[in-house]
XYZ file of C-alpha atoms in Angstrom:
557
model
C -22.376 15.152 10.296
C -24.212 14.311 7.268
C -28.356 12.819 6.742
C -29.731 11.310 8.281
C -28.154 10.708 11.881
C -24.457 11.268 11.234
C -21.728 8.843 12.050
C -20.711 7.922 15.474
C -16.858 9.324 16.798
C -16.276 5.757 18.152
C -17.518 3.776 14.534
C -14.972 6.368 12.669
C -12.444 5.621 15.156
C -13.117 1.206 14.927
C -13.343 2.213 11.276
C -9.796 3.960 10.812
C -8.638 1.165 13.096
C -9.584 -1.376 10.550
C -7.956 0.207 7.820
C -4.505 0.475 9.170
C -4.436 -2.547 10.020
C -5.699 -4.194 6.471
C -2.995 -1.816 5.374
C -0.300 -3.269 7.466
C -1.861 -6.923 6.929
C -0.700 -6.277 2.899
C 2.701 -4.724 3.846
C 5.815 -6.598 3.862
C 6.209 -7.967 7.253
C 10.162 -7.286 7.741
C 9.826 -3.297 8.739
C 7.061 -4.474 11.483
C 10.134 -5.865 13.535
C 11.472 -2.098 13.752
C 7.985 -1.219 15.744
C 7.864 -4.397 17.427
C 11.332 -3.938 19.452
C 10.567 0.287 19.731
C 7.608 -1.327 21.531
C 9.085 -4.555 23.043
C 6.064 -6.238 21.874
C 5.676 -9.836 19.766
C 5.830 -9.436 16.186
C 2.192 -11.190 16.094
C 1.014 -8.200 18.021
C 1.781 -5.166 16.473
C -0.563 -4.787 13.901
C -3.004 -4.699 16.391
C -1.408 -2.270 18.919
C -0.264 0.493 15.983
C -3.824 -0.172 14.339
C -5.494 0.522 17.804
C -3.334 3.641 18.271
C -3.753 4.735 14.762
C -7.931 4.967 15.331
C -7.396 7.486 18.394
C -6.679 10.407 16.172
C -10.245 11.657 16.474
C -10.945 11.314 19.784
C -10.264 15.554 19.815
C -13.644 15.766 18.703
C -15.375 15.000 21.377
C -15.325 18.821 22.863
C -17.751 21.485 23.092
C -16.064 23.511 19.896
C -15.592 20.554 17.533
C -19.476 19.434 17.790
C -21.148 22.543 18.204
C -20.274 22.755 14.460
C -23.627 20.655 13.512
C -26.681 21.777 14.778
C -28.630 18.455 14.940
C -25.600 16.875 16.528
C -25.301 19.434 19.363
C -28.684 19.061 19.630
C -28.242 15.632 20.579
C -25.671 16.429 22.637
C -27.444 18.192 25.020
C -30.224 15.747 25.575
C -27.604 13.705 26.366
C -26.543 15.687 29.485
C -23.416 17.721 27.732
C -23.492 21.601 27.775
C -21.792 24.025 25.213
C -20.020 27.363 26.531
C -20.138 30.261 24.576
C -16.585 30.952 25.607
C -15.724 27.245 24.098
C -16.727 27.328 21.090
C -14.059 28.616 19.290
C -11.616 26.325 20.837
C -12.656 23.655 17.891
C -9.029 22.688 16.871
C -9.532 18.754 17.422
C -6.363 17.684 15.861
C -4.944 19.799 18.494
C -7.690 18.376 20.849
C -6.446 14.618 20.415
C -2.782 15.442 21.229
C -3.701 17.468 24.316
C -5.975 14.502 25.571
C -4.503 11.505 24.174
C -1.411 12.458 26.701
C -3.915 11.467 29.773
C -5.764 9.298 28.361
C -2.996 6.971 27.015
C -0.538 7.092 29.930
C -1.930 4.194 31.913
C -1.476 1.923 29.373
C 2.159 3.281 27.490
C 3.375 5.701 30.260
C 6.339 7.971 29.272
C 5.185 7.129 25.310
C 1.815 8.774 25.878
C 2.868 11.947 24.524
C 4.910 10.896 21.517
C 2.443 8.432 20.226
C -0.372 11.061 20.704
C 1.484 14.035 18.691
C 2.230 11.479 16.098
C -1.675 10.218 15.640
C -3.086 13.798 16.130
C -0.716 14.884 13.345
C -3.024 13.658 10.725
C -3.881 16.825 9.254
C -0.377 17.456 7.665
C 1.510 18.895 10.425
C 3.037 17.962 13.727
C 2.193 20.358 16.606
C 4.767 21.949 19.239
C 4.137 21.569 22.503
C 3.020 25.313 23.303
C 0.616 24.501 20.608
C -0.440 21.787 22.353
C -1.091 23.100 25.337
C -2.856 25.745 24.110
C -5.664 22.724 23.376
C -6.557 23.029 26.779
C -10.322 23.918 27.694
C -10.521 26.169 31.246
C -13.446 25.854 32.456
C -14.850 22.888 30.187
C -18.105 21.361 32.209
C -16.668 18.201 33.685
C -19.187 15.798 32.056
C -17.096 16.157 28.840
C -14.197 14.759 30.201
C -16.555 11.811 31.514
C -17.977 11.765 27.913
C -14.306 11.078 26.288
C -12.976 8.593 28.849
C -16.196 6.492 28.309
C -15.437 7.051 24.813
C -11.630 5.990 25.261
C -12.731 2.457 27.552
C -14.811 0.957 25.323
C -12.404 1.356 22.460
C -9.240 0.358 23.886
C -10.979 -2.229 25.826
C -12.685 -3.851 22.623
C -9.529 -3.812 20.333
C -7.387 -4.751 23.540
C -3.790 -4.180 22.121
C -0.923 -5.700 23.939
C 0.491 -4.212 27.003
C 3.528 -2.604 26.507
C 6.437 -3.688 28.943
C 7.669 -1.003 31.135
C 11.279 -0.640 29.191
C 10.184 -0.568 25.828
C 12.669 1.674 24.229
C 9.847 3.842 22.524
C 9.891 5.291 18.732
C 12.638 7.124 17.607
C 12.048 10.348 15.058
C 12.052 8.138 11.841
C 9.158 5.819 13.630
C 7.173 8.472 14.494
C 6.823 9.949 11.654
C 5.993 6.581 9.235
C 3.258 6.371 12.750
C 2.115 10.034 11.466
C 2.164 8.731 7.967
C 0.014 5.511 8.426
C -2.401 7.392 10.726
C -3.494 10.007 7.545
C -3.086 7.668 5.078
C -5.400 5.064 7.378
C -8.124 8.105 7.877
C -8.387 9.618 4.432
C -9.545 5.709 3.541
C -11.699 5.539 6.525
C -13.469 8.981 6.277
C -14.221 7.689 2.594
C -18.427 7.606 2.923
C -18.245 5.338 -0.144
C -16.308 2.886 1.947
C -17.807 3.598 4.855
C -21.506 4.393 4.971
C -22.800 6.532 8.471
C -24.220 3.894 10.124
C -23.938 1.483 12.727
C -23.079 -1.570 11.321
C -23.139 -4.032 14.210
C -25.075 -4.025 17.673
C -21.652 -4.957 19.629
C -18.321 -2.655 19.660
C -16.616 -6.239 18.398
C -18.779 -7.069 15.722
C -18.974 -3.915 14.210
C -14.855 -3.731 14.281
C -15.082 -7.019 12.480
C -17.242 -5.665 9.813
C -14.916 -2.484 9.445
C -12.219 -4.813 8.738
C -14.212 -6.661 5.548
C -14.770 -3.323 4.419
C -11.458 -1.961 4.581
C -10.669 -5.164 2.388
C -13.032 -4.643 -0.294
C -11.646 -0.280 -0.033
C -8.068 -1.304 -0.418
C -9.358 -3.454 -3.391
C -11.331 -0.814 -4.950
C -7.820 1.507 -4.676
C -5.583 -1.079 -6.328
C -3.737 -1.574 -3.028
C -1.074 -4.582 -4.298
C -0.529 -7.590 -1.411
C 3.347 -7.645 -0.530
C 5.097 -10.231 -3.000
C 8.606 -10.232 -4.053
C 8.939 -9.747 -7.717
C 11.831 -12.172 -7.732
C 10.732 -16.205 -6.003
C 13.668 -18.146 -7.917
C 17.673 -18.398 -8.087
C 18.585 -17.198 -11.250
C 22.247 -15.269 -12.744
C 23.038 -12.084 -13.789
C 23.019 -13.137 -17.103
C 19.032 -14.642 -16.978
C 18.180 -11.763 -14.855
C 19.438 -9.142 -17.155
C 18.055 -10.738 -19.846
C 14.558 -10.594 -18.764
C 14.958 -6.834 -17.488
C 15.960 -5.702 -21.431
C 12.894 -8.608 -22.771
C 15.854 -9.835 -25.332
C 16.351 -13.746 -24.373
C 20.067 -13.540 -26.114
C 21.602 -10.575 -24.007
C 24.192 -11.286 -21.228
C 24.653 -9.517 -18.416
C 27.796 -6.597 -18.609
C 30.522 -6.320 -16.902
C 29.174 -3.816 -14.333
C 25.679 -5.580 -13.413
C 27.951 -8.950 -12.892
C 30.237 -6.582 -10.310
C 27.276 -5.309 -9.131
C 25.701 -8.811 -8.167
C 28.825 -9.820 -6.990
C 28.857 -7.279 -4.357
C 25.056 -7.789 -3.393
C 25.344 -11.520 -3.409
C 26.140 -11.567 0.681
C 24.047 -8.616 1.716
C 21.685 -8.994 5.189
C 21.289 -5.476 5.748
C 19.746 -2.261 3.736
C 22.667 -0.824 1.851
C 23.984 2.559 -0.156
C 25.329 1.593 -3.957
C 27.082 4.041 -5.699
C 27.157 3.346 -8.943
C 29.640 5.617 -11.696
C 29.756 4.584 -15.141
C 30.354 5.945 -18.633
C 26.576 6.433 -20.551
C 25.593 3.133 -22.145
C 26.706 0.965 -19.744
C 23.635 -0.705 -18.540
C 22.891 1.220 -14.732
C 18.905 1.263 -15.519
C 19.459 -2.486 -15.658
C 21.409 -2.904 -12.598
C 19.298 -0.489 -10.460
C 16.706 -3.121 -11.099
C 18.497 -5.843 -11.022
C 19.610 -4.745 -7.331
C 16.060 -4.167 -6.656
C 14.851 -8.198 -7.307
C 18.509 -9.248 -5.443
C 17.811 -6.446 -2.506
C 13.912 -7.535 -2.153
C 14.533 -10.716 -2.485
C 17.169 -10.985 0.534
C 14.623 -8.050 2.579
C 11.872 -7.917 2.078
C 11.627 -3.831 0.803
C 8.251 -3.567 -0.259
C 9.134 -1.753 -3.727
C 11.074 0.808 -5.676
C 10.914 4.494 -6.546
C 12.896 5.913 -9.363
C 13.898 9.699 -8.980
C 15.242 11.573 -12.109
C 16.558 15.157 -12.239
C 13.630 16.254 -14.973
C 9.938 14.960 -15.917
C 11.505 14.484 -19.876
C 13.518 11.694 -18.151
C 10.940 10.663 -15.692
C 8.161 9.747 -18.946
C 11.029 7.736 -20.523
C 12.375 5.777 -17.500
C 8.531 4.826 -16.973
C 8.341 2.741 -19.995
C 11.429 0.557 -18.895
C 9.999 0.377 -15.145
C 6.675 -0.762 -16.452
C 8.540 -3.387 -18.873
C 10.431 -4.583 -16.071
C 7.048 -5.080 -13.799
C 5.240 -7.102 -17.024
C 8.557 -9.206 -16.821
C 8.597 -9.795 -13.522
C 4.767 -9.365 -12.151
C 2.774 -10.453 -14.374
C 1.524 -13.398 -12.165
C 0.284 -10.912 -9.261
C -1.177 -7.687 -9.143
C 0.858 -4.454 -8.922
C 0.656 -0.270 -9.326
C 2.588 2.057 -10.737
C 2.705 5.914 -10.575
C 4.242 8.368 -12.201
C 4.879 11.331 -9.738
C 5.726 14.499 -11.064
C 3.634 17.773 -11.635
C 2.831 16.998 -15.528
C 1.689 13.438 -14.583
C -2.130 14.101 -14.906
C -1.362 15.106 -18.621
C 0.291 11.543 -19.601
C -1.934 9.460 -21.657
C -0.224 5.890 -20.665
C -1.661 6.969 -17.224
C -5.264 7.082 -18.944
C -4.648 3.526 -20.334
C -3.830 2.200 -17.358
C -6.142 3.429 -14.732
C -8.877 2.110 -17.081
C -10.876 5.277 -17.421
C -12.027 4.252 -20.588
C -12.846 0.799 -20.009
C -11.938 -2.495 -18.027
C -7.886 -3.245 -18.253
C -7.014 -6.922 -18.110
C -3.383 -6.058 -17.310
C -1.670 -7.100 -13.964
C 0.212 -3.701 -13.540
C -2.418 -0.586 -13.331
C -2.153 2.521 -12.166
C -4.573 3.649 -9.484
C -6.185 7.021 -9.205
C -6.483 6.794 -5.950
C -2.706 6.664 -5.708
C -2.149 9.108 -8.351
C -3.982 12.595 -5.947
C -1.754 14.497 -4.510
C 0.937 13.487 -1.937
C -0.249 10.002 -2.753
C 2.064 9.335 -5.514
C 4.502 7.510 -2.956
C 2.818 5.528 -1.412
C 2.433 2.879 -4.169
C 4.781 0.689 -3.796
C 6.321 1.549 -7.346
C 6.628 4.793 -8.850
C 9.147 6.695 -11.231
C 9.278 10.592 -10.974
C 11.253 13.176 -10.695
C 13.384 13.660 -7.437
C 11.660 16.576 -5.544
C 9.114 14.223 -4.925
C 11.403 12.406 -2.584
C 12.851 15.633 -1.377
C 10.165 17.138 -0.172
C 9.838 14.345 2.413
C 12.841 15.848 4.415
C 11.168 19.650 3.821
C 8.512 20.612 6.846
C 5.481 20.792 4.237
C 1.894 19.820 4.418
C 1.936 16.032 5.252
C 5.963 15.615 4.711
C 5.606 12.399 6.528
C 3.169 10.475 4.290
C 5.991 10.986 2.063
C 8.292 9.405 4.378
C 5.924 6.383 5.365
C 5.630 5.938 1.186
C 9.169 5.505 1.028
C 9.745 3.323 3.547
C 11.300 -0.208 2.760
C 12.087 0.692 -0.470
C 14.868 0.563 -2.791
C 15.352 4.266 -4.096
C 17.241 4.935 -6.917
C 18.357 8.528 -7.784
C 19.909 9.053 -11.210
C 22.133 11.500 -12.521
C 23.136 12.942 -8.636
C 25.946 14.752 -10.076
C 22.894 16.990 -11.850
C 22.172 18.863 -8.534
C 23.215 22.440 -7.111
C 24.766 22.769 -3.632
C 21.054 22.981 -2.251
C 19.725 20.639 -3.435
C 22.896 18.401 -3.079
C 22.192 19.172 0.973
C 18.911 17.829 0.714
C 19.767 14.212 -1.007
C 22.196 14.112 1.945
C 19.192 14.448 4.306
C 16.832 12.260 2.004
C 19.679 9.701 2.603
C 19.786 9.797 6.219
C 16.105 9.277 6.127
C 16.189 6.535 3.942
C 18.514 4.723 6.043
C 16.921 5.141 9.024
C 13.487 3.893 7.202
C 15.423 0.743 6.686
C 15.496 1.597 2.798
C 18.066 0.690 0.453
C 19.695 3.146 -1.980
C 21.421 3.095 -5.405
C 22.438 6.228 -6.379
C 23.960 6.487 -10.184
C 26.241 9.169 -12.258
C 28.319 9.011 -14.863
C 30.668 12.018 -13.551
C 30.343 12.145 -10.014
C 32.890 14.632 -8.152
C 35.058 12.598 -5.036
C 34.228 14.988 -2.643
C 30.252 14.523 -3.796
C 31.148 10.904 -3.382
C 32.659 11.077 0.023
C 29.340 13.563 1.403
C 26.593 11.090 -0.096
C 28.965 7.865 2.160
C 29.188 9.702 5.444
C 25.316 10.692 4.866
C 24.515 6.970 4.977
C 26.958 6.403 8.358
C 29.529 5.036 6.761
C 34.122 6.316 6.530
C 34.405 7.619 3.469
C 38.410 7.835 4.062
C 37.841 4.217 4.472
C 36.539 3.098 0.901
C 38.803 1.205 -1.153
C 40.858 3.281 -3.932
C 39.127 2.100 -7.314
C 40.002 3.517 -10.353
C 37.258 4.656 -13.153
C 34.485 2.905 -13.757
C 33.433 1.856 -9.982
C 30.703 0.333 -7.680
C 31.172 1.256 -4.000
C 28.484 -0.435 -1.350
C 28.727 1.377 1.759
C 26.519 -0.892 5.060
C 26.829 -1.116 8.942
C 30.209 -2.805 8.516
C 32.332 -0.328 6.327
C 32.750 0.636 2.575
C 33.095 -2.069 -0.184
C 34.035 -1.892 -3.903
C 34.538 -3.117 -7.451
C 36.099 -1.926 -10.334
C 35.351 -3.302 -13.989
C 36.297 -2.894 -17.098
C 34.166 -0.681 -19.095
C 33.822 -0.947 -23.284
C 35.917 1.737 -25.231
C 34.108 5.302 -24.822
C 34.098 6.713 -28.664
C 36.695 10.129 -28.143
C 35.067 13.400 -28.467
C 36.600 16.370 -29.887
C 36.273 19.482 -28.241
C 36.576 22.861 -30.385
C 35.992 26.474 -28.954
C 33.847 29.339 -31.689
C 33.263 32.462 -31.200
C 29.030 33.784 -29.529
C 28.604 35.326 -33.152
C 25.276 33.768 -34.793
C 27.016 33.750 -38.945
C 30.320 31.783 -37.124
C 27.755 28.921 -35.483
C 25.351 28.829 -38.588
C 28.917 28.166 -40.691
C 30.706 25.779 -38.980
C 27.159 23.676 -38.682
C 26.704 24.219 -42.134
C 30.160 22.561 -42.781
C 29.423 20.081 -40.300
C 26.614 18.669 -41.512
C 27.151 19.081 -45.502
C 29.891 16.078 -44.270
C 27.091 13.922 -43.453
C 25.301 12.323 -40.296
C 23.300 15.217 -37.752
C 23.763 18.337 -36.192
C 22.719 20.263 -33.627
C 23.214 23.865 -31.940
C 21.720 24.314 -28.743
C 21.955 28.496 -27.678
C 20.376 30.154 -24.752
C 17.645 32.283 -26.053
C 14.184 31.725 -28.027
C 15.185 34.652 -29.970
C 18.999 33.303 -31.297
C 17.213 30.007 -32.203
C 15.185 31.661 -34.055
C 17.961 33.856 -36.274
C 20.223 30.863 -36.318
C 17.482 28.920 -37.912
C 16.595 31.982 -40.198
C 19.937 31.606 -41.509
C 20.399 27.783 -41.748
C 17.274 27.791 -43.589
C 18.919 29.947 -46.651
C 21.678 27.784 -46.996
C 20.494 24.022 -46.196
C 19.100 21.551 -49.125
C 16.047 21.034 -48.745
C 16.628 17.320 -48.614
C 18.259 18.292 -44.883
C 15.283 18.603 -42.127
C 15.797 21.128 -40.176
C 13.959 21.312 -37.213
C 13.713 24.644 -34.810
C 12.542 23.198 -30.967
C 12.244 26.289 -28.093
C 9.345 26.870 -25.237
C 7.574 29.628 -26.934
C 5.753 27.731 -29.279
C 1.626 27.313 -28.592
C-alpha cells in the first residue's frame, strides 16, 4: 500500500530477489559450496537458485485477508475479477500464507524440498511455523480465481529468474542450512521493503528488465549500508613474529612463545577448527585470537570475526584492539565494525565512526544500519558481549539471523571459565552450531576446569579421552581428524600471597591502612553499596591526604 498506486507483490518479490543475491555476490564464496552440494547444483548457480527462492516469501499475500487490508487495493482487486469473503478476511496471516502455498507451488520444480524450503522463506517474520500452524493457513472455501491469481503470479517469476533445476537426489538442507536460508530471506526483505531503496513503482516494462534494475539498486542499498565486499585481511606470507608485530602496531615486538605454538598448529589446517587456548594473564591470547583469524581466513575463506566477552566493561576495551587490528590490516579496503551489546547506542567511538557528525575518511566505519537491533551480527566484524551469540541457539524473535551473521566466522569467546552451569550448556550448543555453520572457534581462559575442557571438545565432535596429556600452559586444536596439542613455556607468573581476615569493617580498613602506608596501591572490593561506603568513611580519617582515595559503587547518579 502506500500513494499513489502501491507496489506490485511480484516487483517486491524481483526486488527481494535482487538483494539476496547482491548480498551473496559480496559474501565469501567458500560457504556457497555447502548449498551447492545440499542442492546438487553448480557452484555458478546457486546464487541464483537461493536468490530466486529467497523472493517467494511474499507470495502469502496474495489472499483475500492479506489485501483486503487496503481499501484502494481491494478495490482494484475486484475489478480485476477477485472476490473477498467476509468469512476470509480474518485469515490474513501471509507469512503463514507463503508456507502453506509455497508447498504446491514449489513441488514441481524441488519435489520432496518443497516444504522445507517454503517454511524456511515464510519464516521471515522471526519465527519458524509448525506444521499444525501451517495448515491452519488453509482457506475453505477461497473463490478459485485466487488460486489462478497466485500461480500466474508464481510462472512469471520463476520463469523470468529461471533458477537451475534441481536433480532428483539432491540431498536437501540440513537444520543448520535452513536456518542461515531463514536468515538471508529477512535480512534480504528488510533491505528490499526499504521505500528509500526501493521506490513503488514499476521500474521496467518487462519482468527481466525490471529484475535487472532491482539488482543496480540493491548495489547502490548495500552501499548506502556500508555492506564490506569479501576480502581477506591477510594477501601475503608473513611469520609469527611480523604478524604479531603488526597486531600490537610496535615494529620491534616478537611473537611469544604461545602465538608461535599457536601458528605452528594452524600452519596445516584445511578444515574449520576448535582452539582451546589456556594461559596465565599477560600472555598475549588477544594477539593470537587474531592472529588465528588472518592464518584461519586466509586458508578459508571465513568471512570475519566476532569477539564475545563475559561483560560490556570488557567488550568497550577489546573494541579498541579489534579496531587497531582492522586499521593494521584493512586499511586498503573497506570494512565495519559493531559493537553489540545493550549499552552500545551510548558509546561515543560509535558516533565517530558512523559519521553522524560529518563525512569520515576512515576505511573501517561503523554502520547504523548494522548497529539496529538483531543486526549487530551480521557485519562481518563485531566485538560484544557473549549473549549476543547465545541467543542464536535460544528460540527468540529472528534467532536465525543471528545464526546466518555468524556464519563463516572465526568466533572467539574469552574468559569461558566465567560462565554458570547454564550458561556453560548453551556455549556447548553455540558450538555445535558454529561447527555445523562451517565456523571456526577459539575459545580462551586462563583457569579452565578439565572436565569444562573435555564438554566444550565433544561439543565440537571431537574424543576428548583422546587429546594428548599437556601439562600447564596448553593449546589443544580439536578438527574432523582427532585432538591436537602444544605445550609452551610460559614467563614466570609473579607469586601471590593469599591471607584470610575476619568480615569486620575496622579489621579491613586496618590491614589496608598498613598495606598501603608500605607503598604502591590498594584496594578492597566488599559486597554492599552501604560497607563501601563505611569502609571509606573510615579510611578517610586515617589516610594522608597525599593518598587518593577513591570510593566506586552503582548508586551514584
Amino acid at each position: 500500500s502506500g500513494d499513489p498506486v502501491g507496489h506490485g507483490l511480484l516487483a517486491h518479490m524481483f526486488d527481494v530477489a535482487a538483494v539476496a543475491e547482491r548480498i551473496l555476490a559480496r559474501e565469501s564464496p567458500v560457504f556457497l559450496r555447502r548449498p551447492a552440494k545440499a542442492l546438487g547444483i553448480p557452484e555458478s548457480s546457486v546464487i541464483r537458485w537461493l536468490a530466486t527462492v529467497v523472493g517467494l516469501h511474499d507470495i502469502g499475500k496474495a489472499i483475500p485477508g492479506f489485501q483486503g487490508k487496503w481499501d484502494a487495493g481491494q478495490a482494484a482487486d475486484e475489478i480485476a475479477g477477485l472476490t473477498f469473503p467476509p468469512r476470509l478476511l480474518s485469515v490474513d496471516a501471509h507469512d503463514r500464507a507463503s508456507a502453506f502455498e509455497l508447498r504446491m507451488l514449489l513441488a514441481p520444480a524441488l519435489g520432496a524440498h518443497a516444504s522445507a524450503v517454503a517454511a524456511a522463506v515464510a519464516a521471515h517474520h522471526g519465527y519458524a511455523f509448525l506444521p499444525d500452524e501451517i495448515k491452519g493457513a488453509r482457506r475453505v472455501g477461497e473463490p478459485t480465481p485466487w488460486a489462478s491469481a497466485r500461480r500466474e503470479l508464481f510462472d512469471a517469476y520463476w520463469s523470468t529468474l529461471a533458477p537451475a533445476p534441481l536433480p532428483d537426489d539432491a540431498p536437501g538442507f540440513d537444520l543448520p542450512l535452513w536456518s542461515w536460508l531463514a536468515g538471508l530471506t529477512s535480512v534480504a526483505d528488510w533491505i528490499g521493503s526499504n521505500v528509500e531503496w526501493f521506490a513503488m513503482s514499476q521500474r521496467a516494462e518487462s519482468f527481466v528488465e525490471h529484475h535487472a534494475a532491482g539488482l543496480r539498486l540493491a548495489d547502490d542499498a548495500l552501499d548506502k549500508i556500508g555492506w564490506p565486499r569479501h576480502r581477506s585481511l591477510l594477501r601475503e606470507t608473513a611469520s609469527a613474529d611480523v604478524l604479531t608485530a603488526r597486531i600490537v602496531g610496535e615494529a620491534a615486538l616478537r611473537a611469544r612463545p604461545l602465538q608461535i605454538a599457536a601458528d605452528r598448529l594452524l600452519n596445516e589446517v584445511h578444515a574449520p577448527v576448535l582452539l582451546i587456548v589456556e594461559a596465565p594473564m599477560g600472555e598475549g591470547k588477544t594477539e593470537l585470537a587474531l592472529l588465528a583469524h588472518l592464518r584461519l581466513q586466509a586458508a578459508l575463506g571465513h568471512r570475519g570475526l566476532y569477539i564475545g566477552l563475559p561483560t560490556q566493561a570488557t567488550g568497550n576495551a577489546m573494541f579498541d584492539r579489534t579496531l587497531r587490528f582492522l586499521h593494521a590490516f584493512g586499511s586498503d579496503q573497506r570494512l565495519d565494525i559493531q559493537l553489540a551489546h545493550g549499552g552500545a547506542m551510548l558509546d561515543e567511538r560509535l558516533v565517530e565512526l558512523r559519521g553522524i557528525h560529518g563525512e569520515v575518511g576512515d576505511s573501517v566505519r561503523s554502520s547504523a544500519w548494522f548497529s539496529q537491533r538483531r543486526r549487530p551480527l551480521i557485519s562481518p566484524y563485531g566485538v560484544g558481549t557473549i549473549d549476543q551469540a547465545l541467543l542464536a541457539t535460544l528460540n527468540v524473535k529472528h534467532h536465525f539471523v543471528r545464526l546466518w551473521g555468524l556464519t563463516n566466522r572465526v568466533v572467539v569467546l574469552d574468559e569461558v571459565h566465567a560462565y554458570d552451569t547454564y550458561t556453560s550448556g548453551l556455549i556447548e550448543s553455540l558450538l555445535r552450531w558454529l561447527k555445523a555453520l562451517g565456523c571456526s572457534v577459539v575459545v580462551m581462559s586462563a583457569t579452565l576446569p578439565r572436565q569444562k575442557r573435555d564438554a566444550l571438545v565433544r561439543a565440537w565432535g571431537a574424543a576428548p579421552e583422546k587429546a594428548p596429556s599437556l601439562a600447564y600452559p596448553r593449546i589443544l586444536l580439536a578438527n574432523d581428524h582427532g585432538v591436537s596439542g602444544e605445550s609452551y613455556a610460559s614467563r614466570e607468573l609473579v607469586p601471590i600471597e593469599l591471607l584470610a581476615l575476619d568480615e569486620e569493617l575496622d579489621t579491613l580498613a586496618s590491614c589496608a591502612f598498613d598495606q598501603v602506608s608500605k607503598g604502591g596501591c590498594g584496594a578492597v572490593i566488599v559486597n554492599t553499596v552501604d560497607r563501601a561506603q563505611q569502609l571509606y568513611r573510615k579510611l578517610h580519617e586515617r589516610l594522608d591526604s597525599d593518598i587518593m582515595l577513591m570510593l566506586f559503587h552503582a548508586r551514584f547518579p
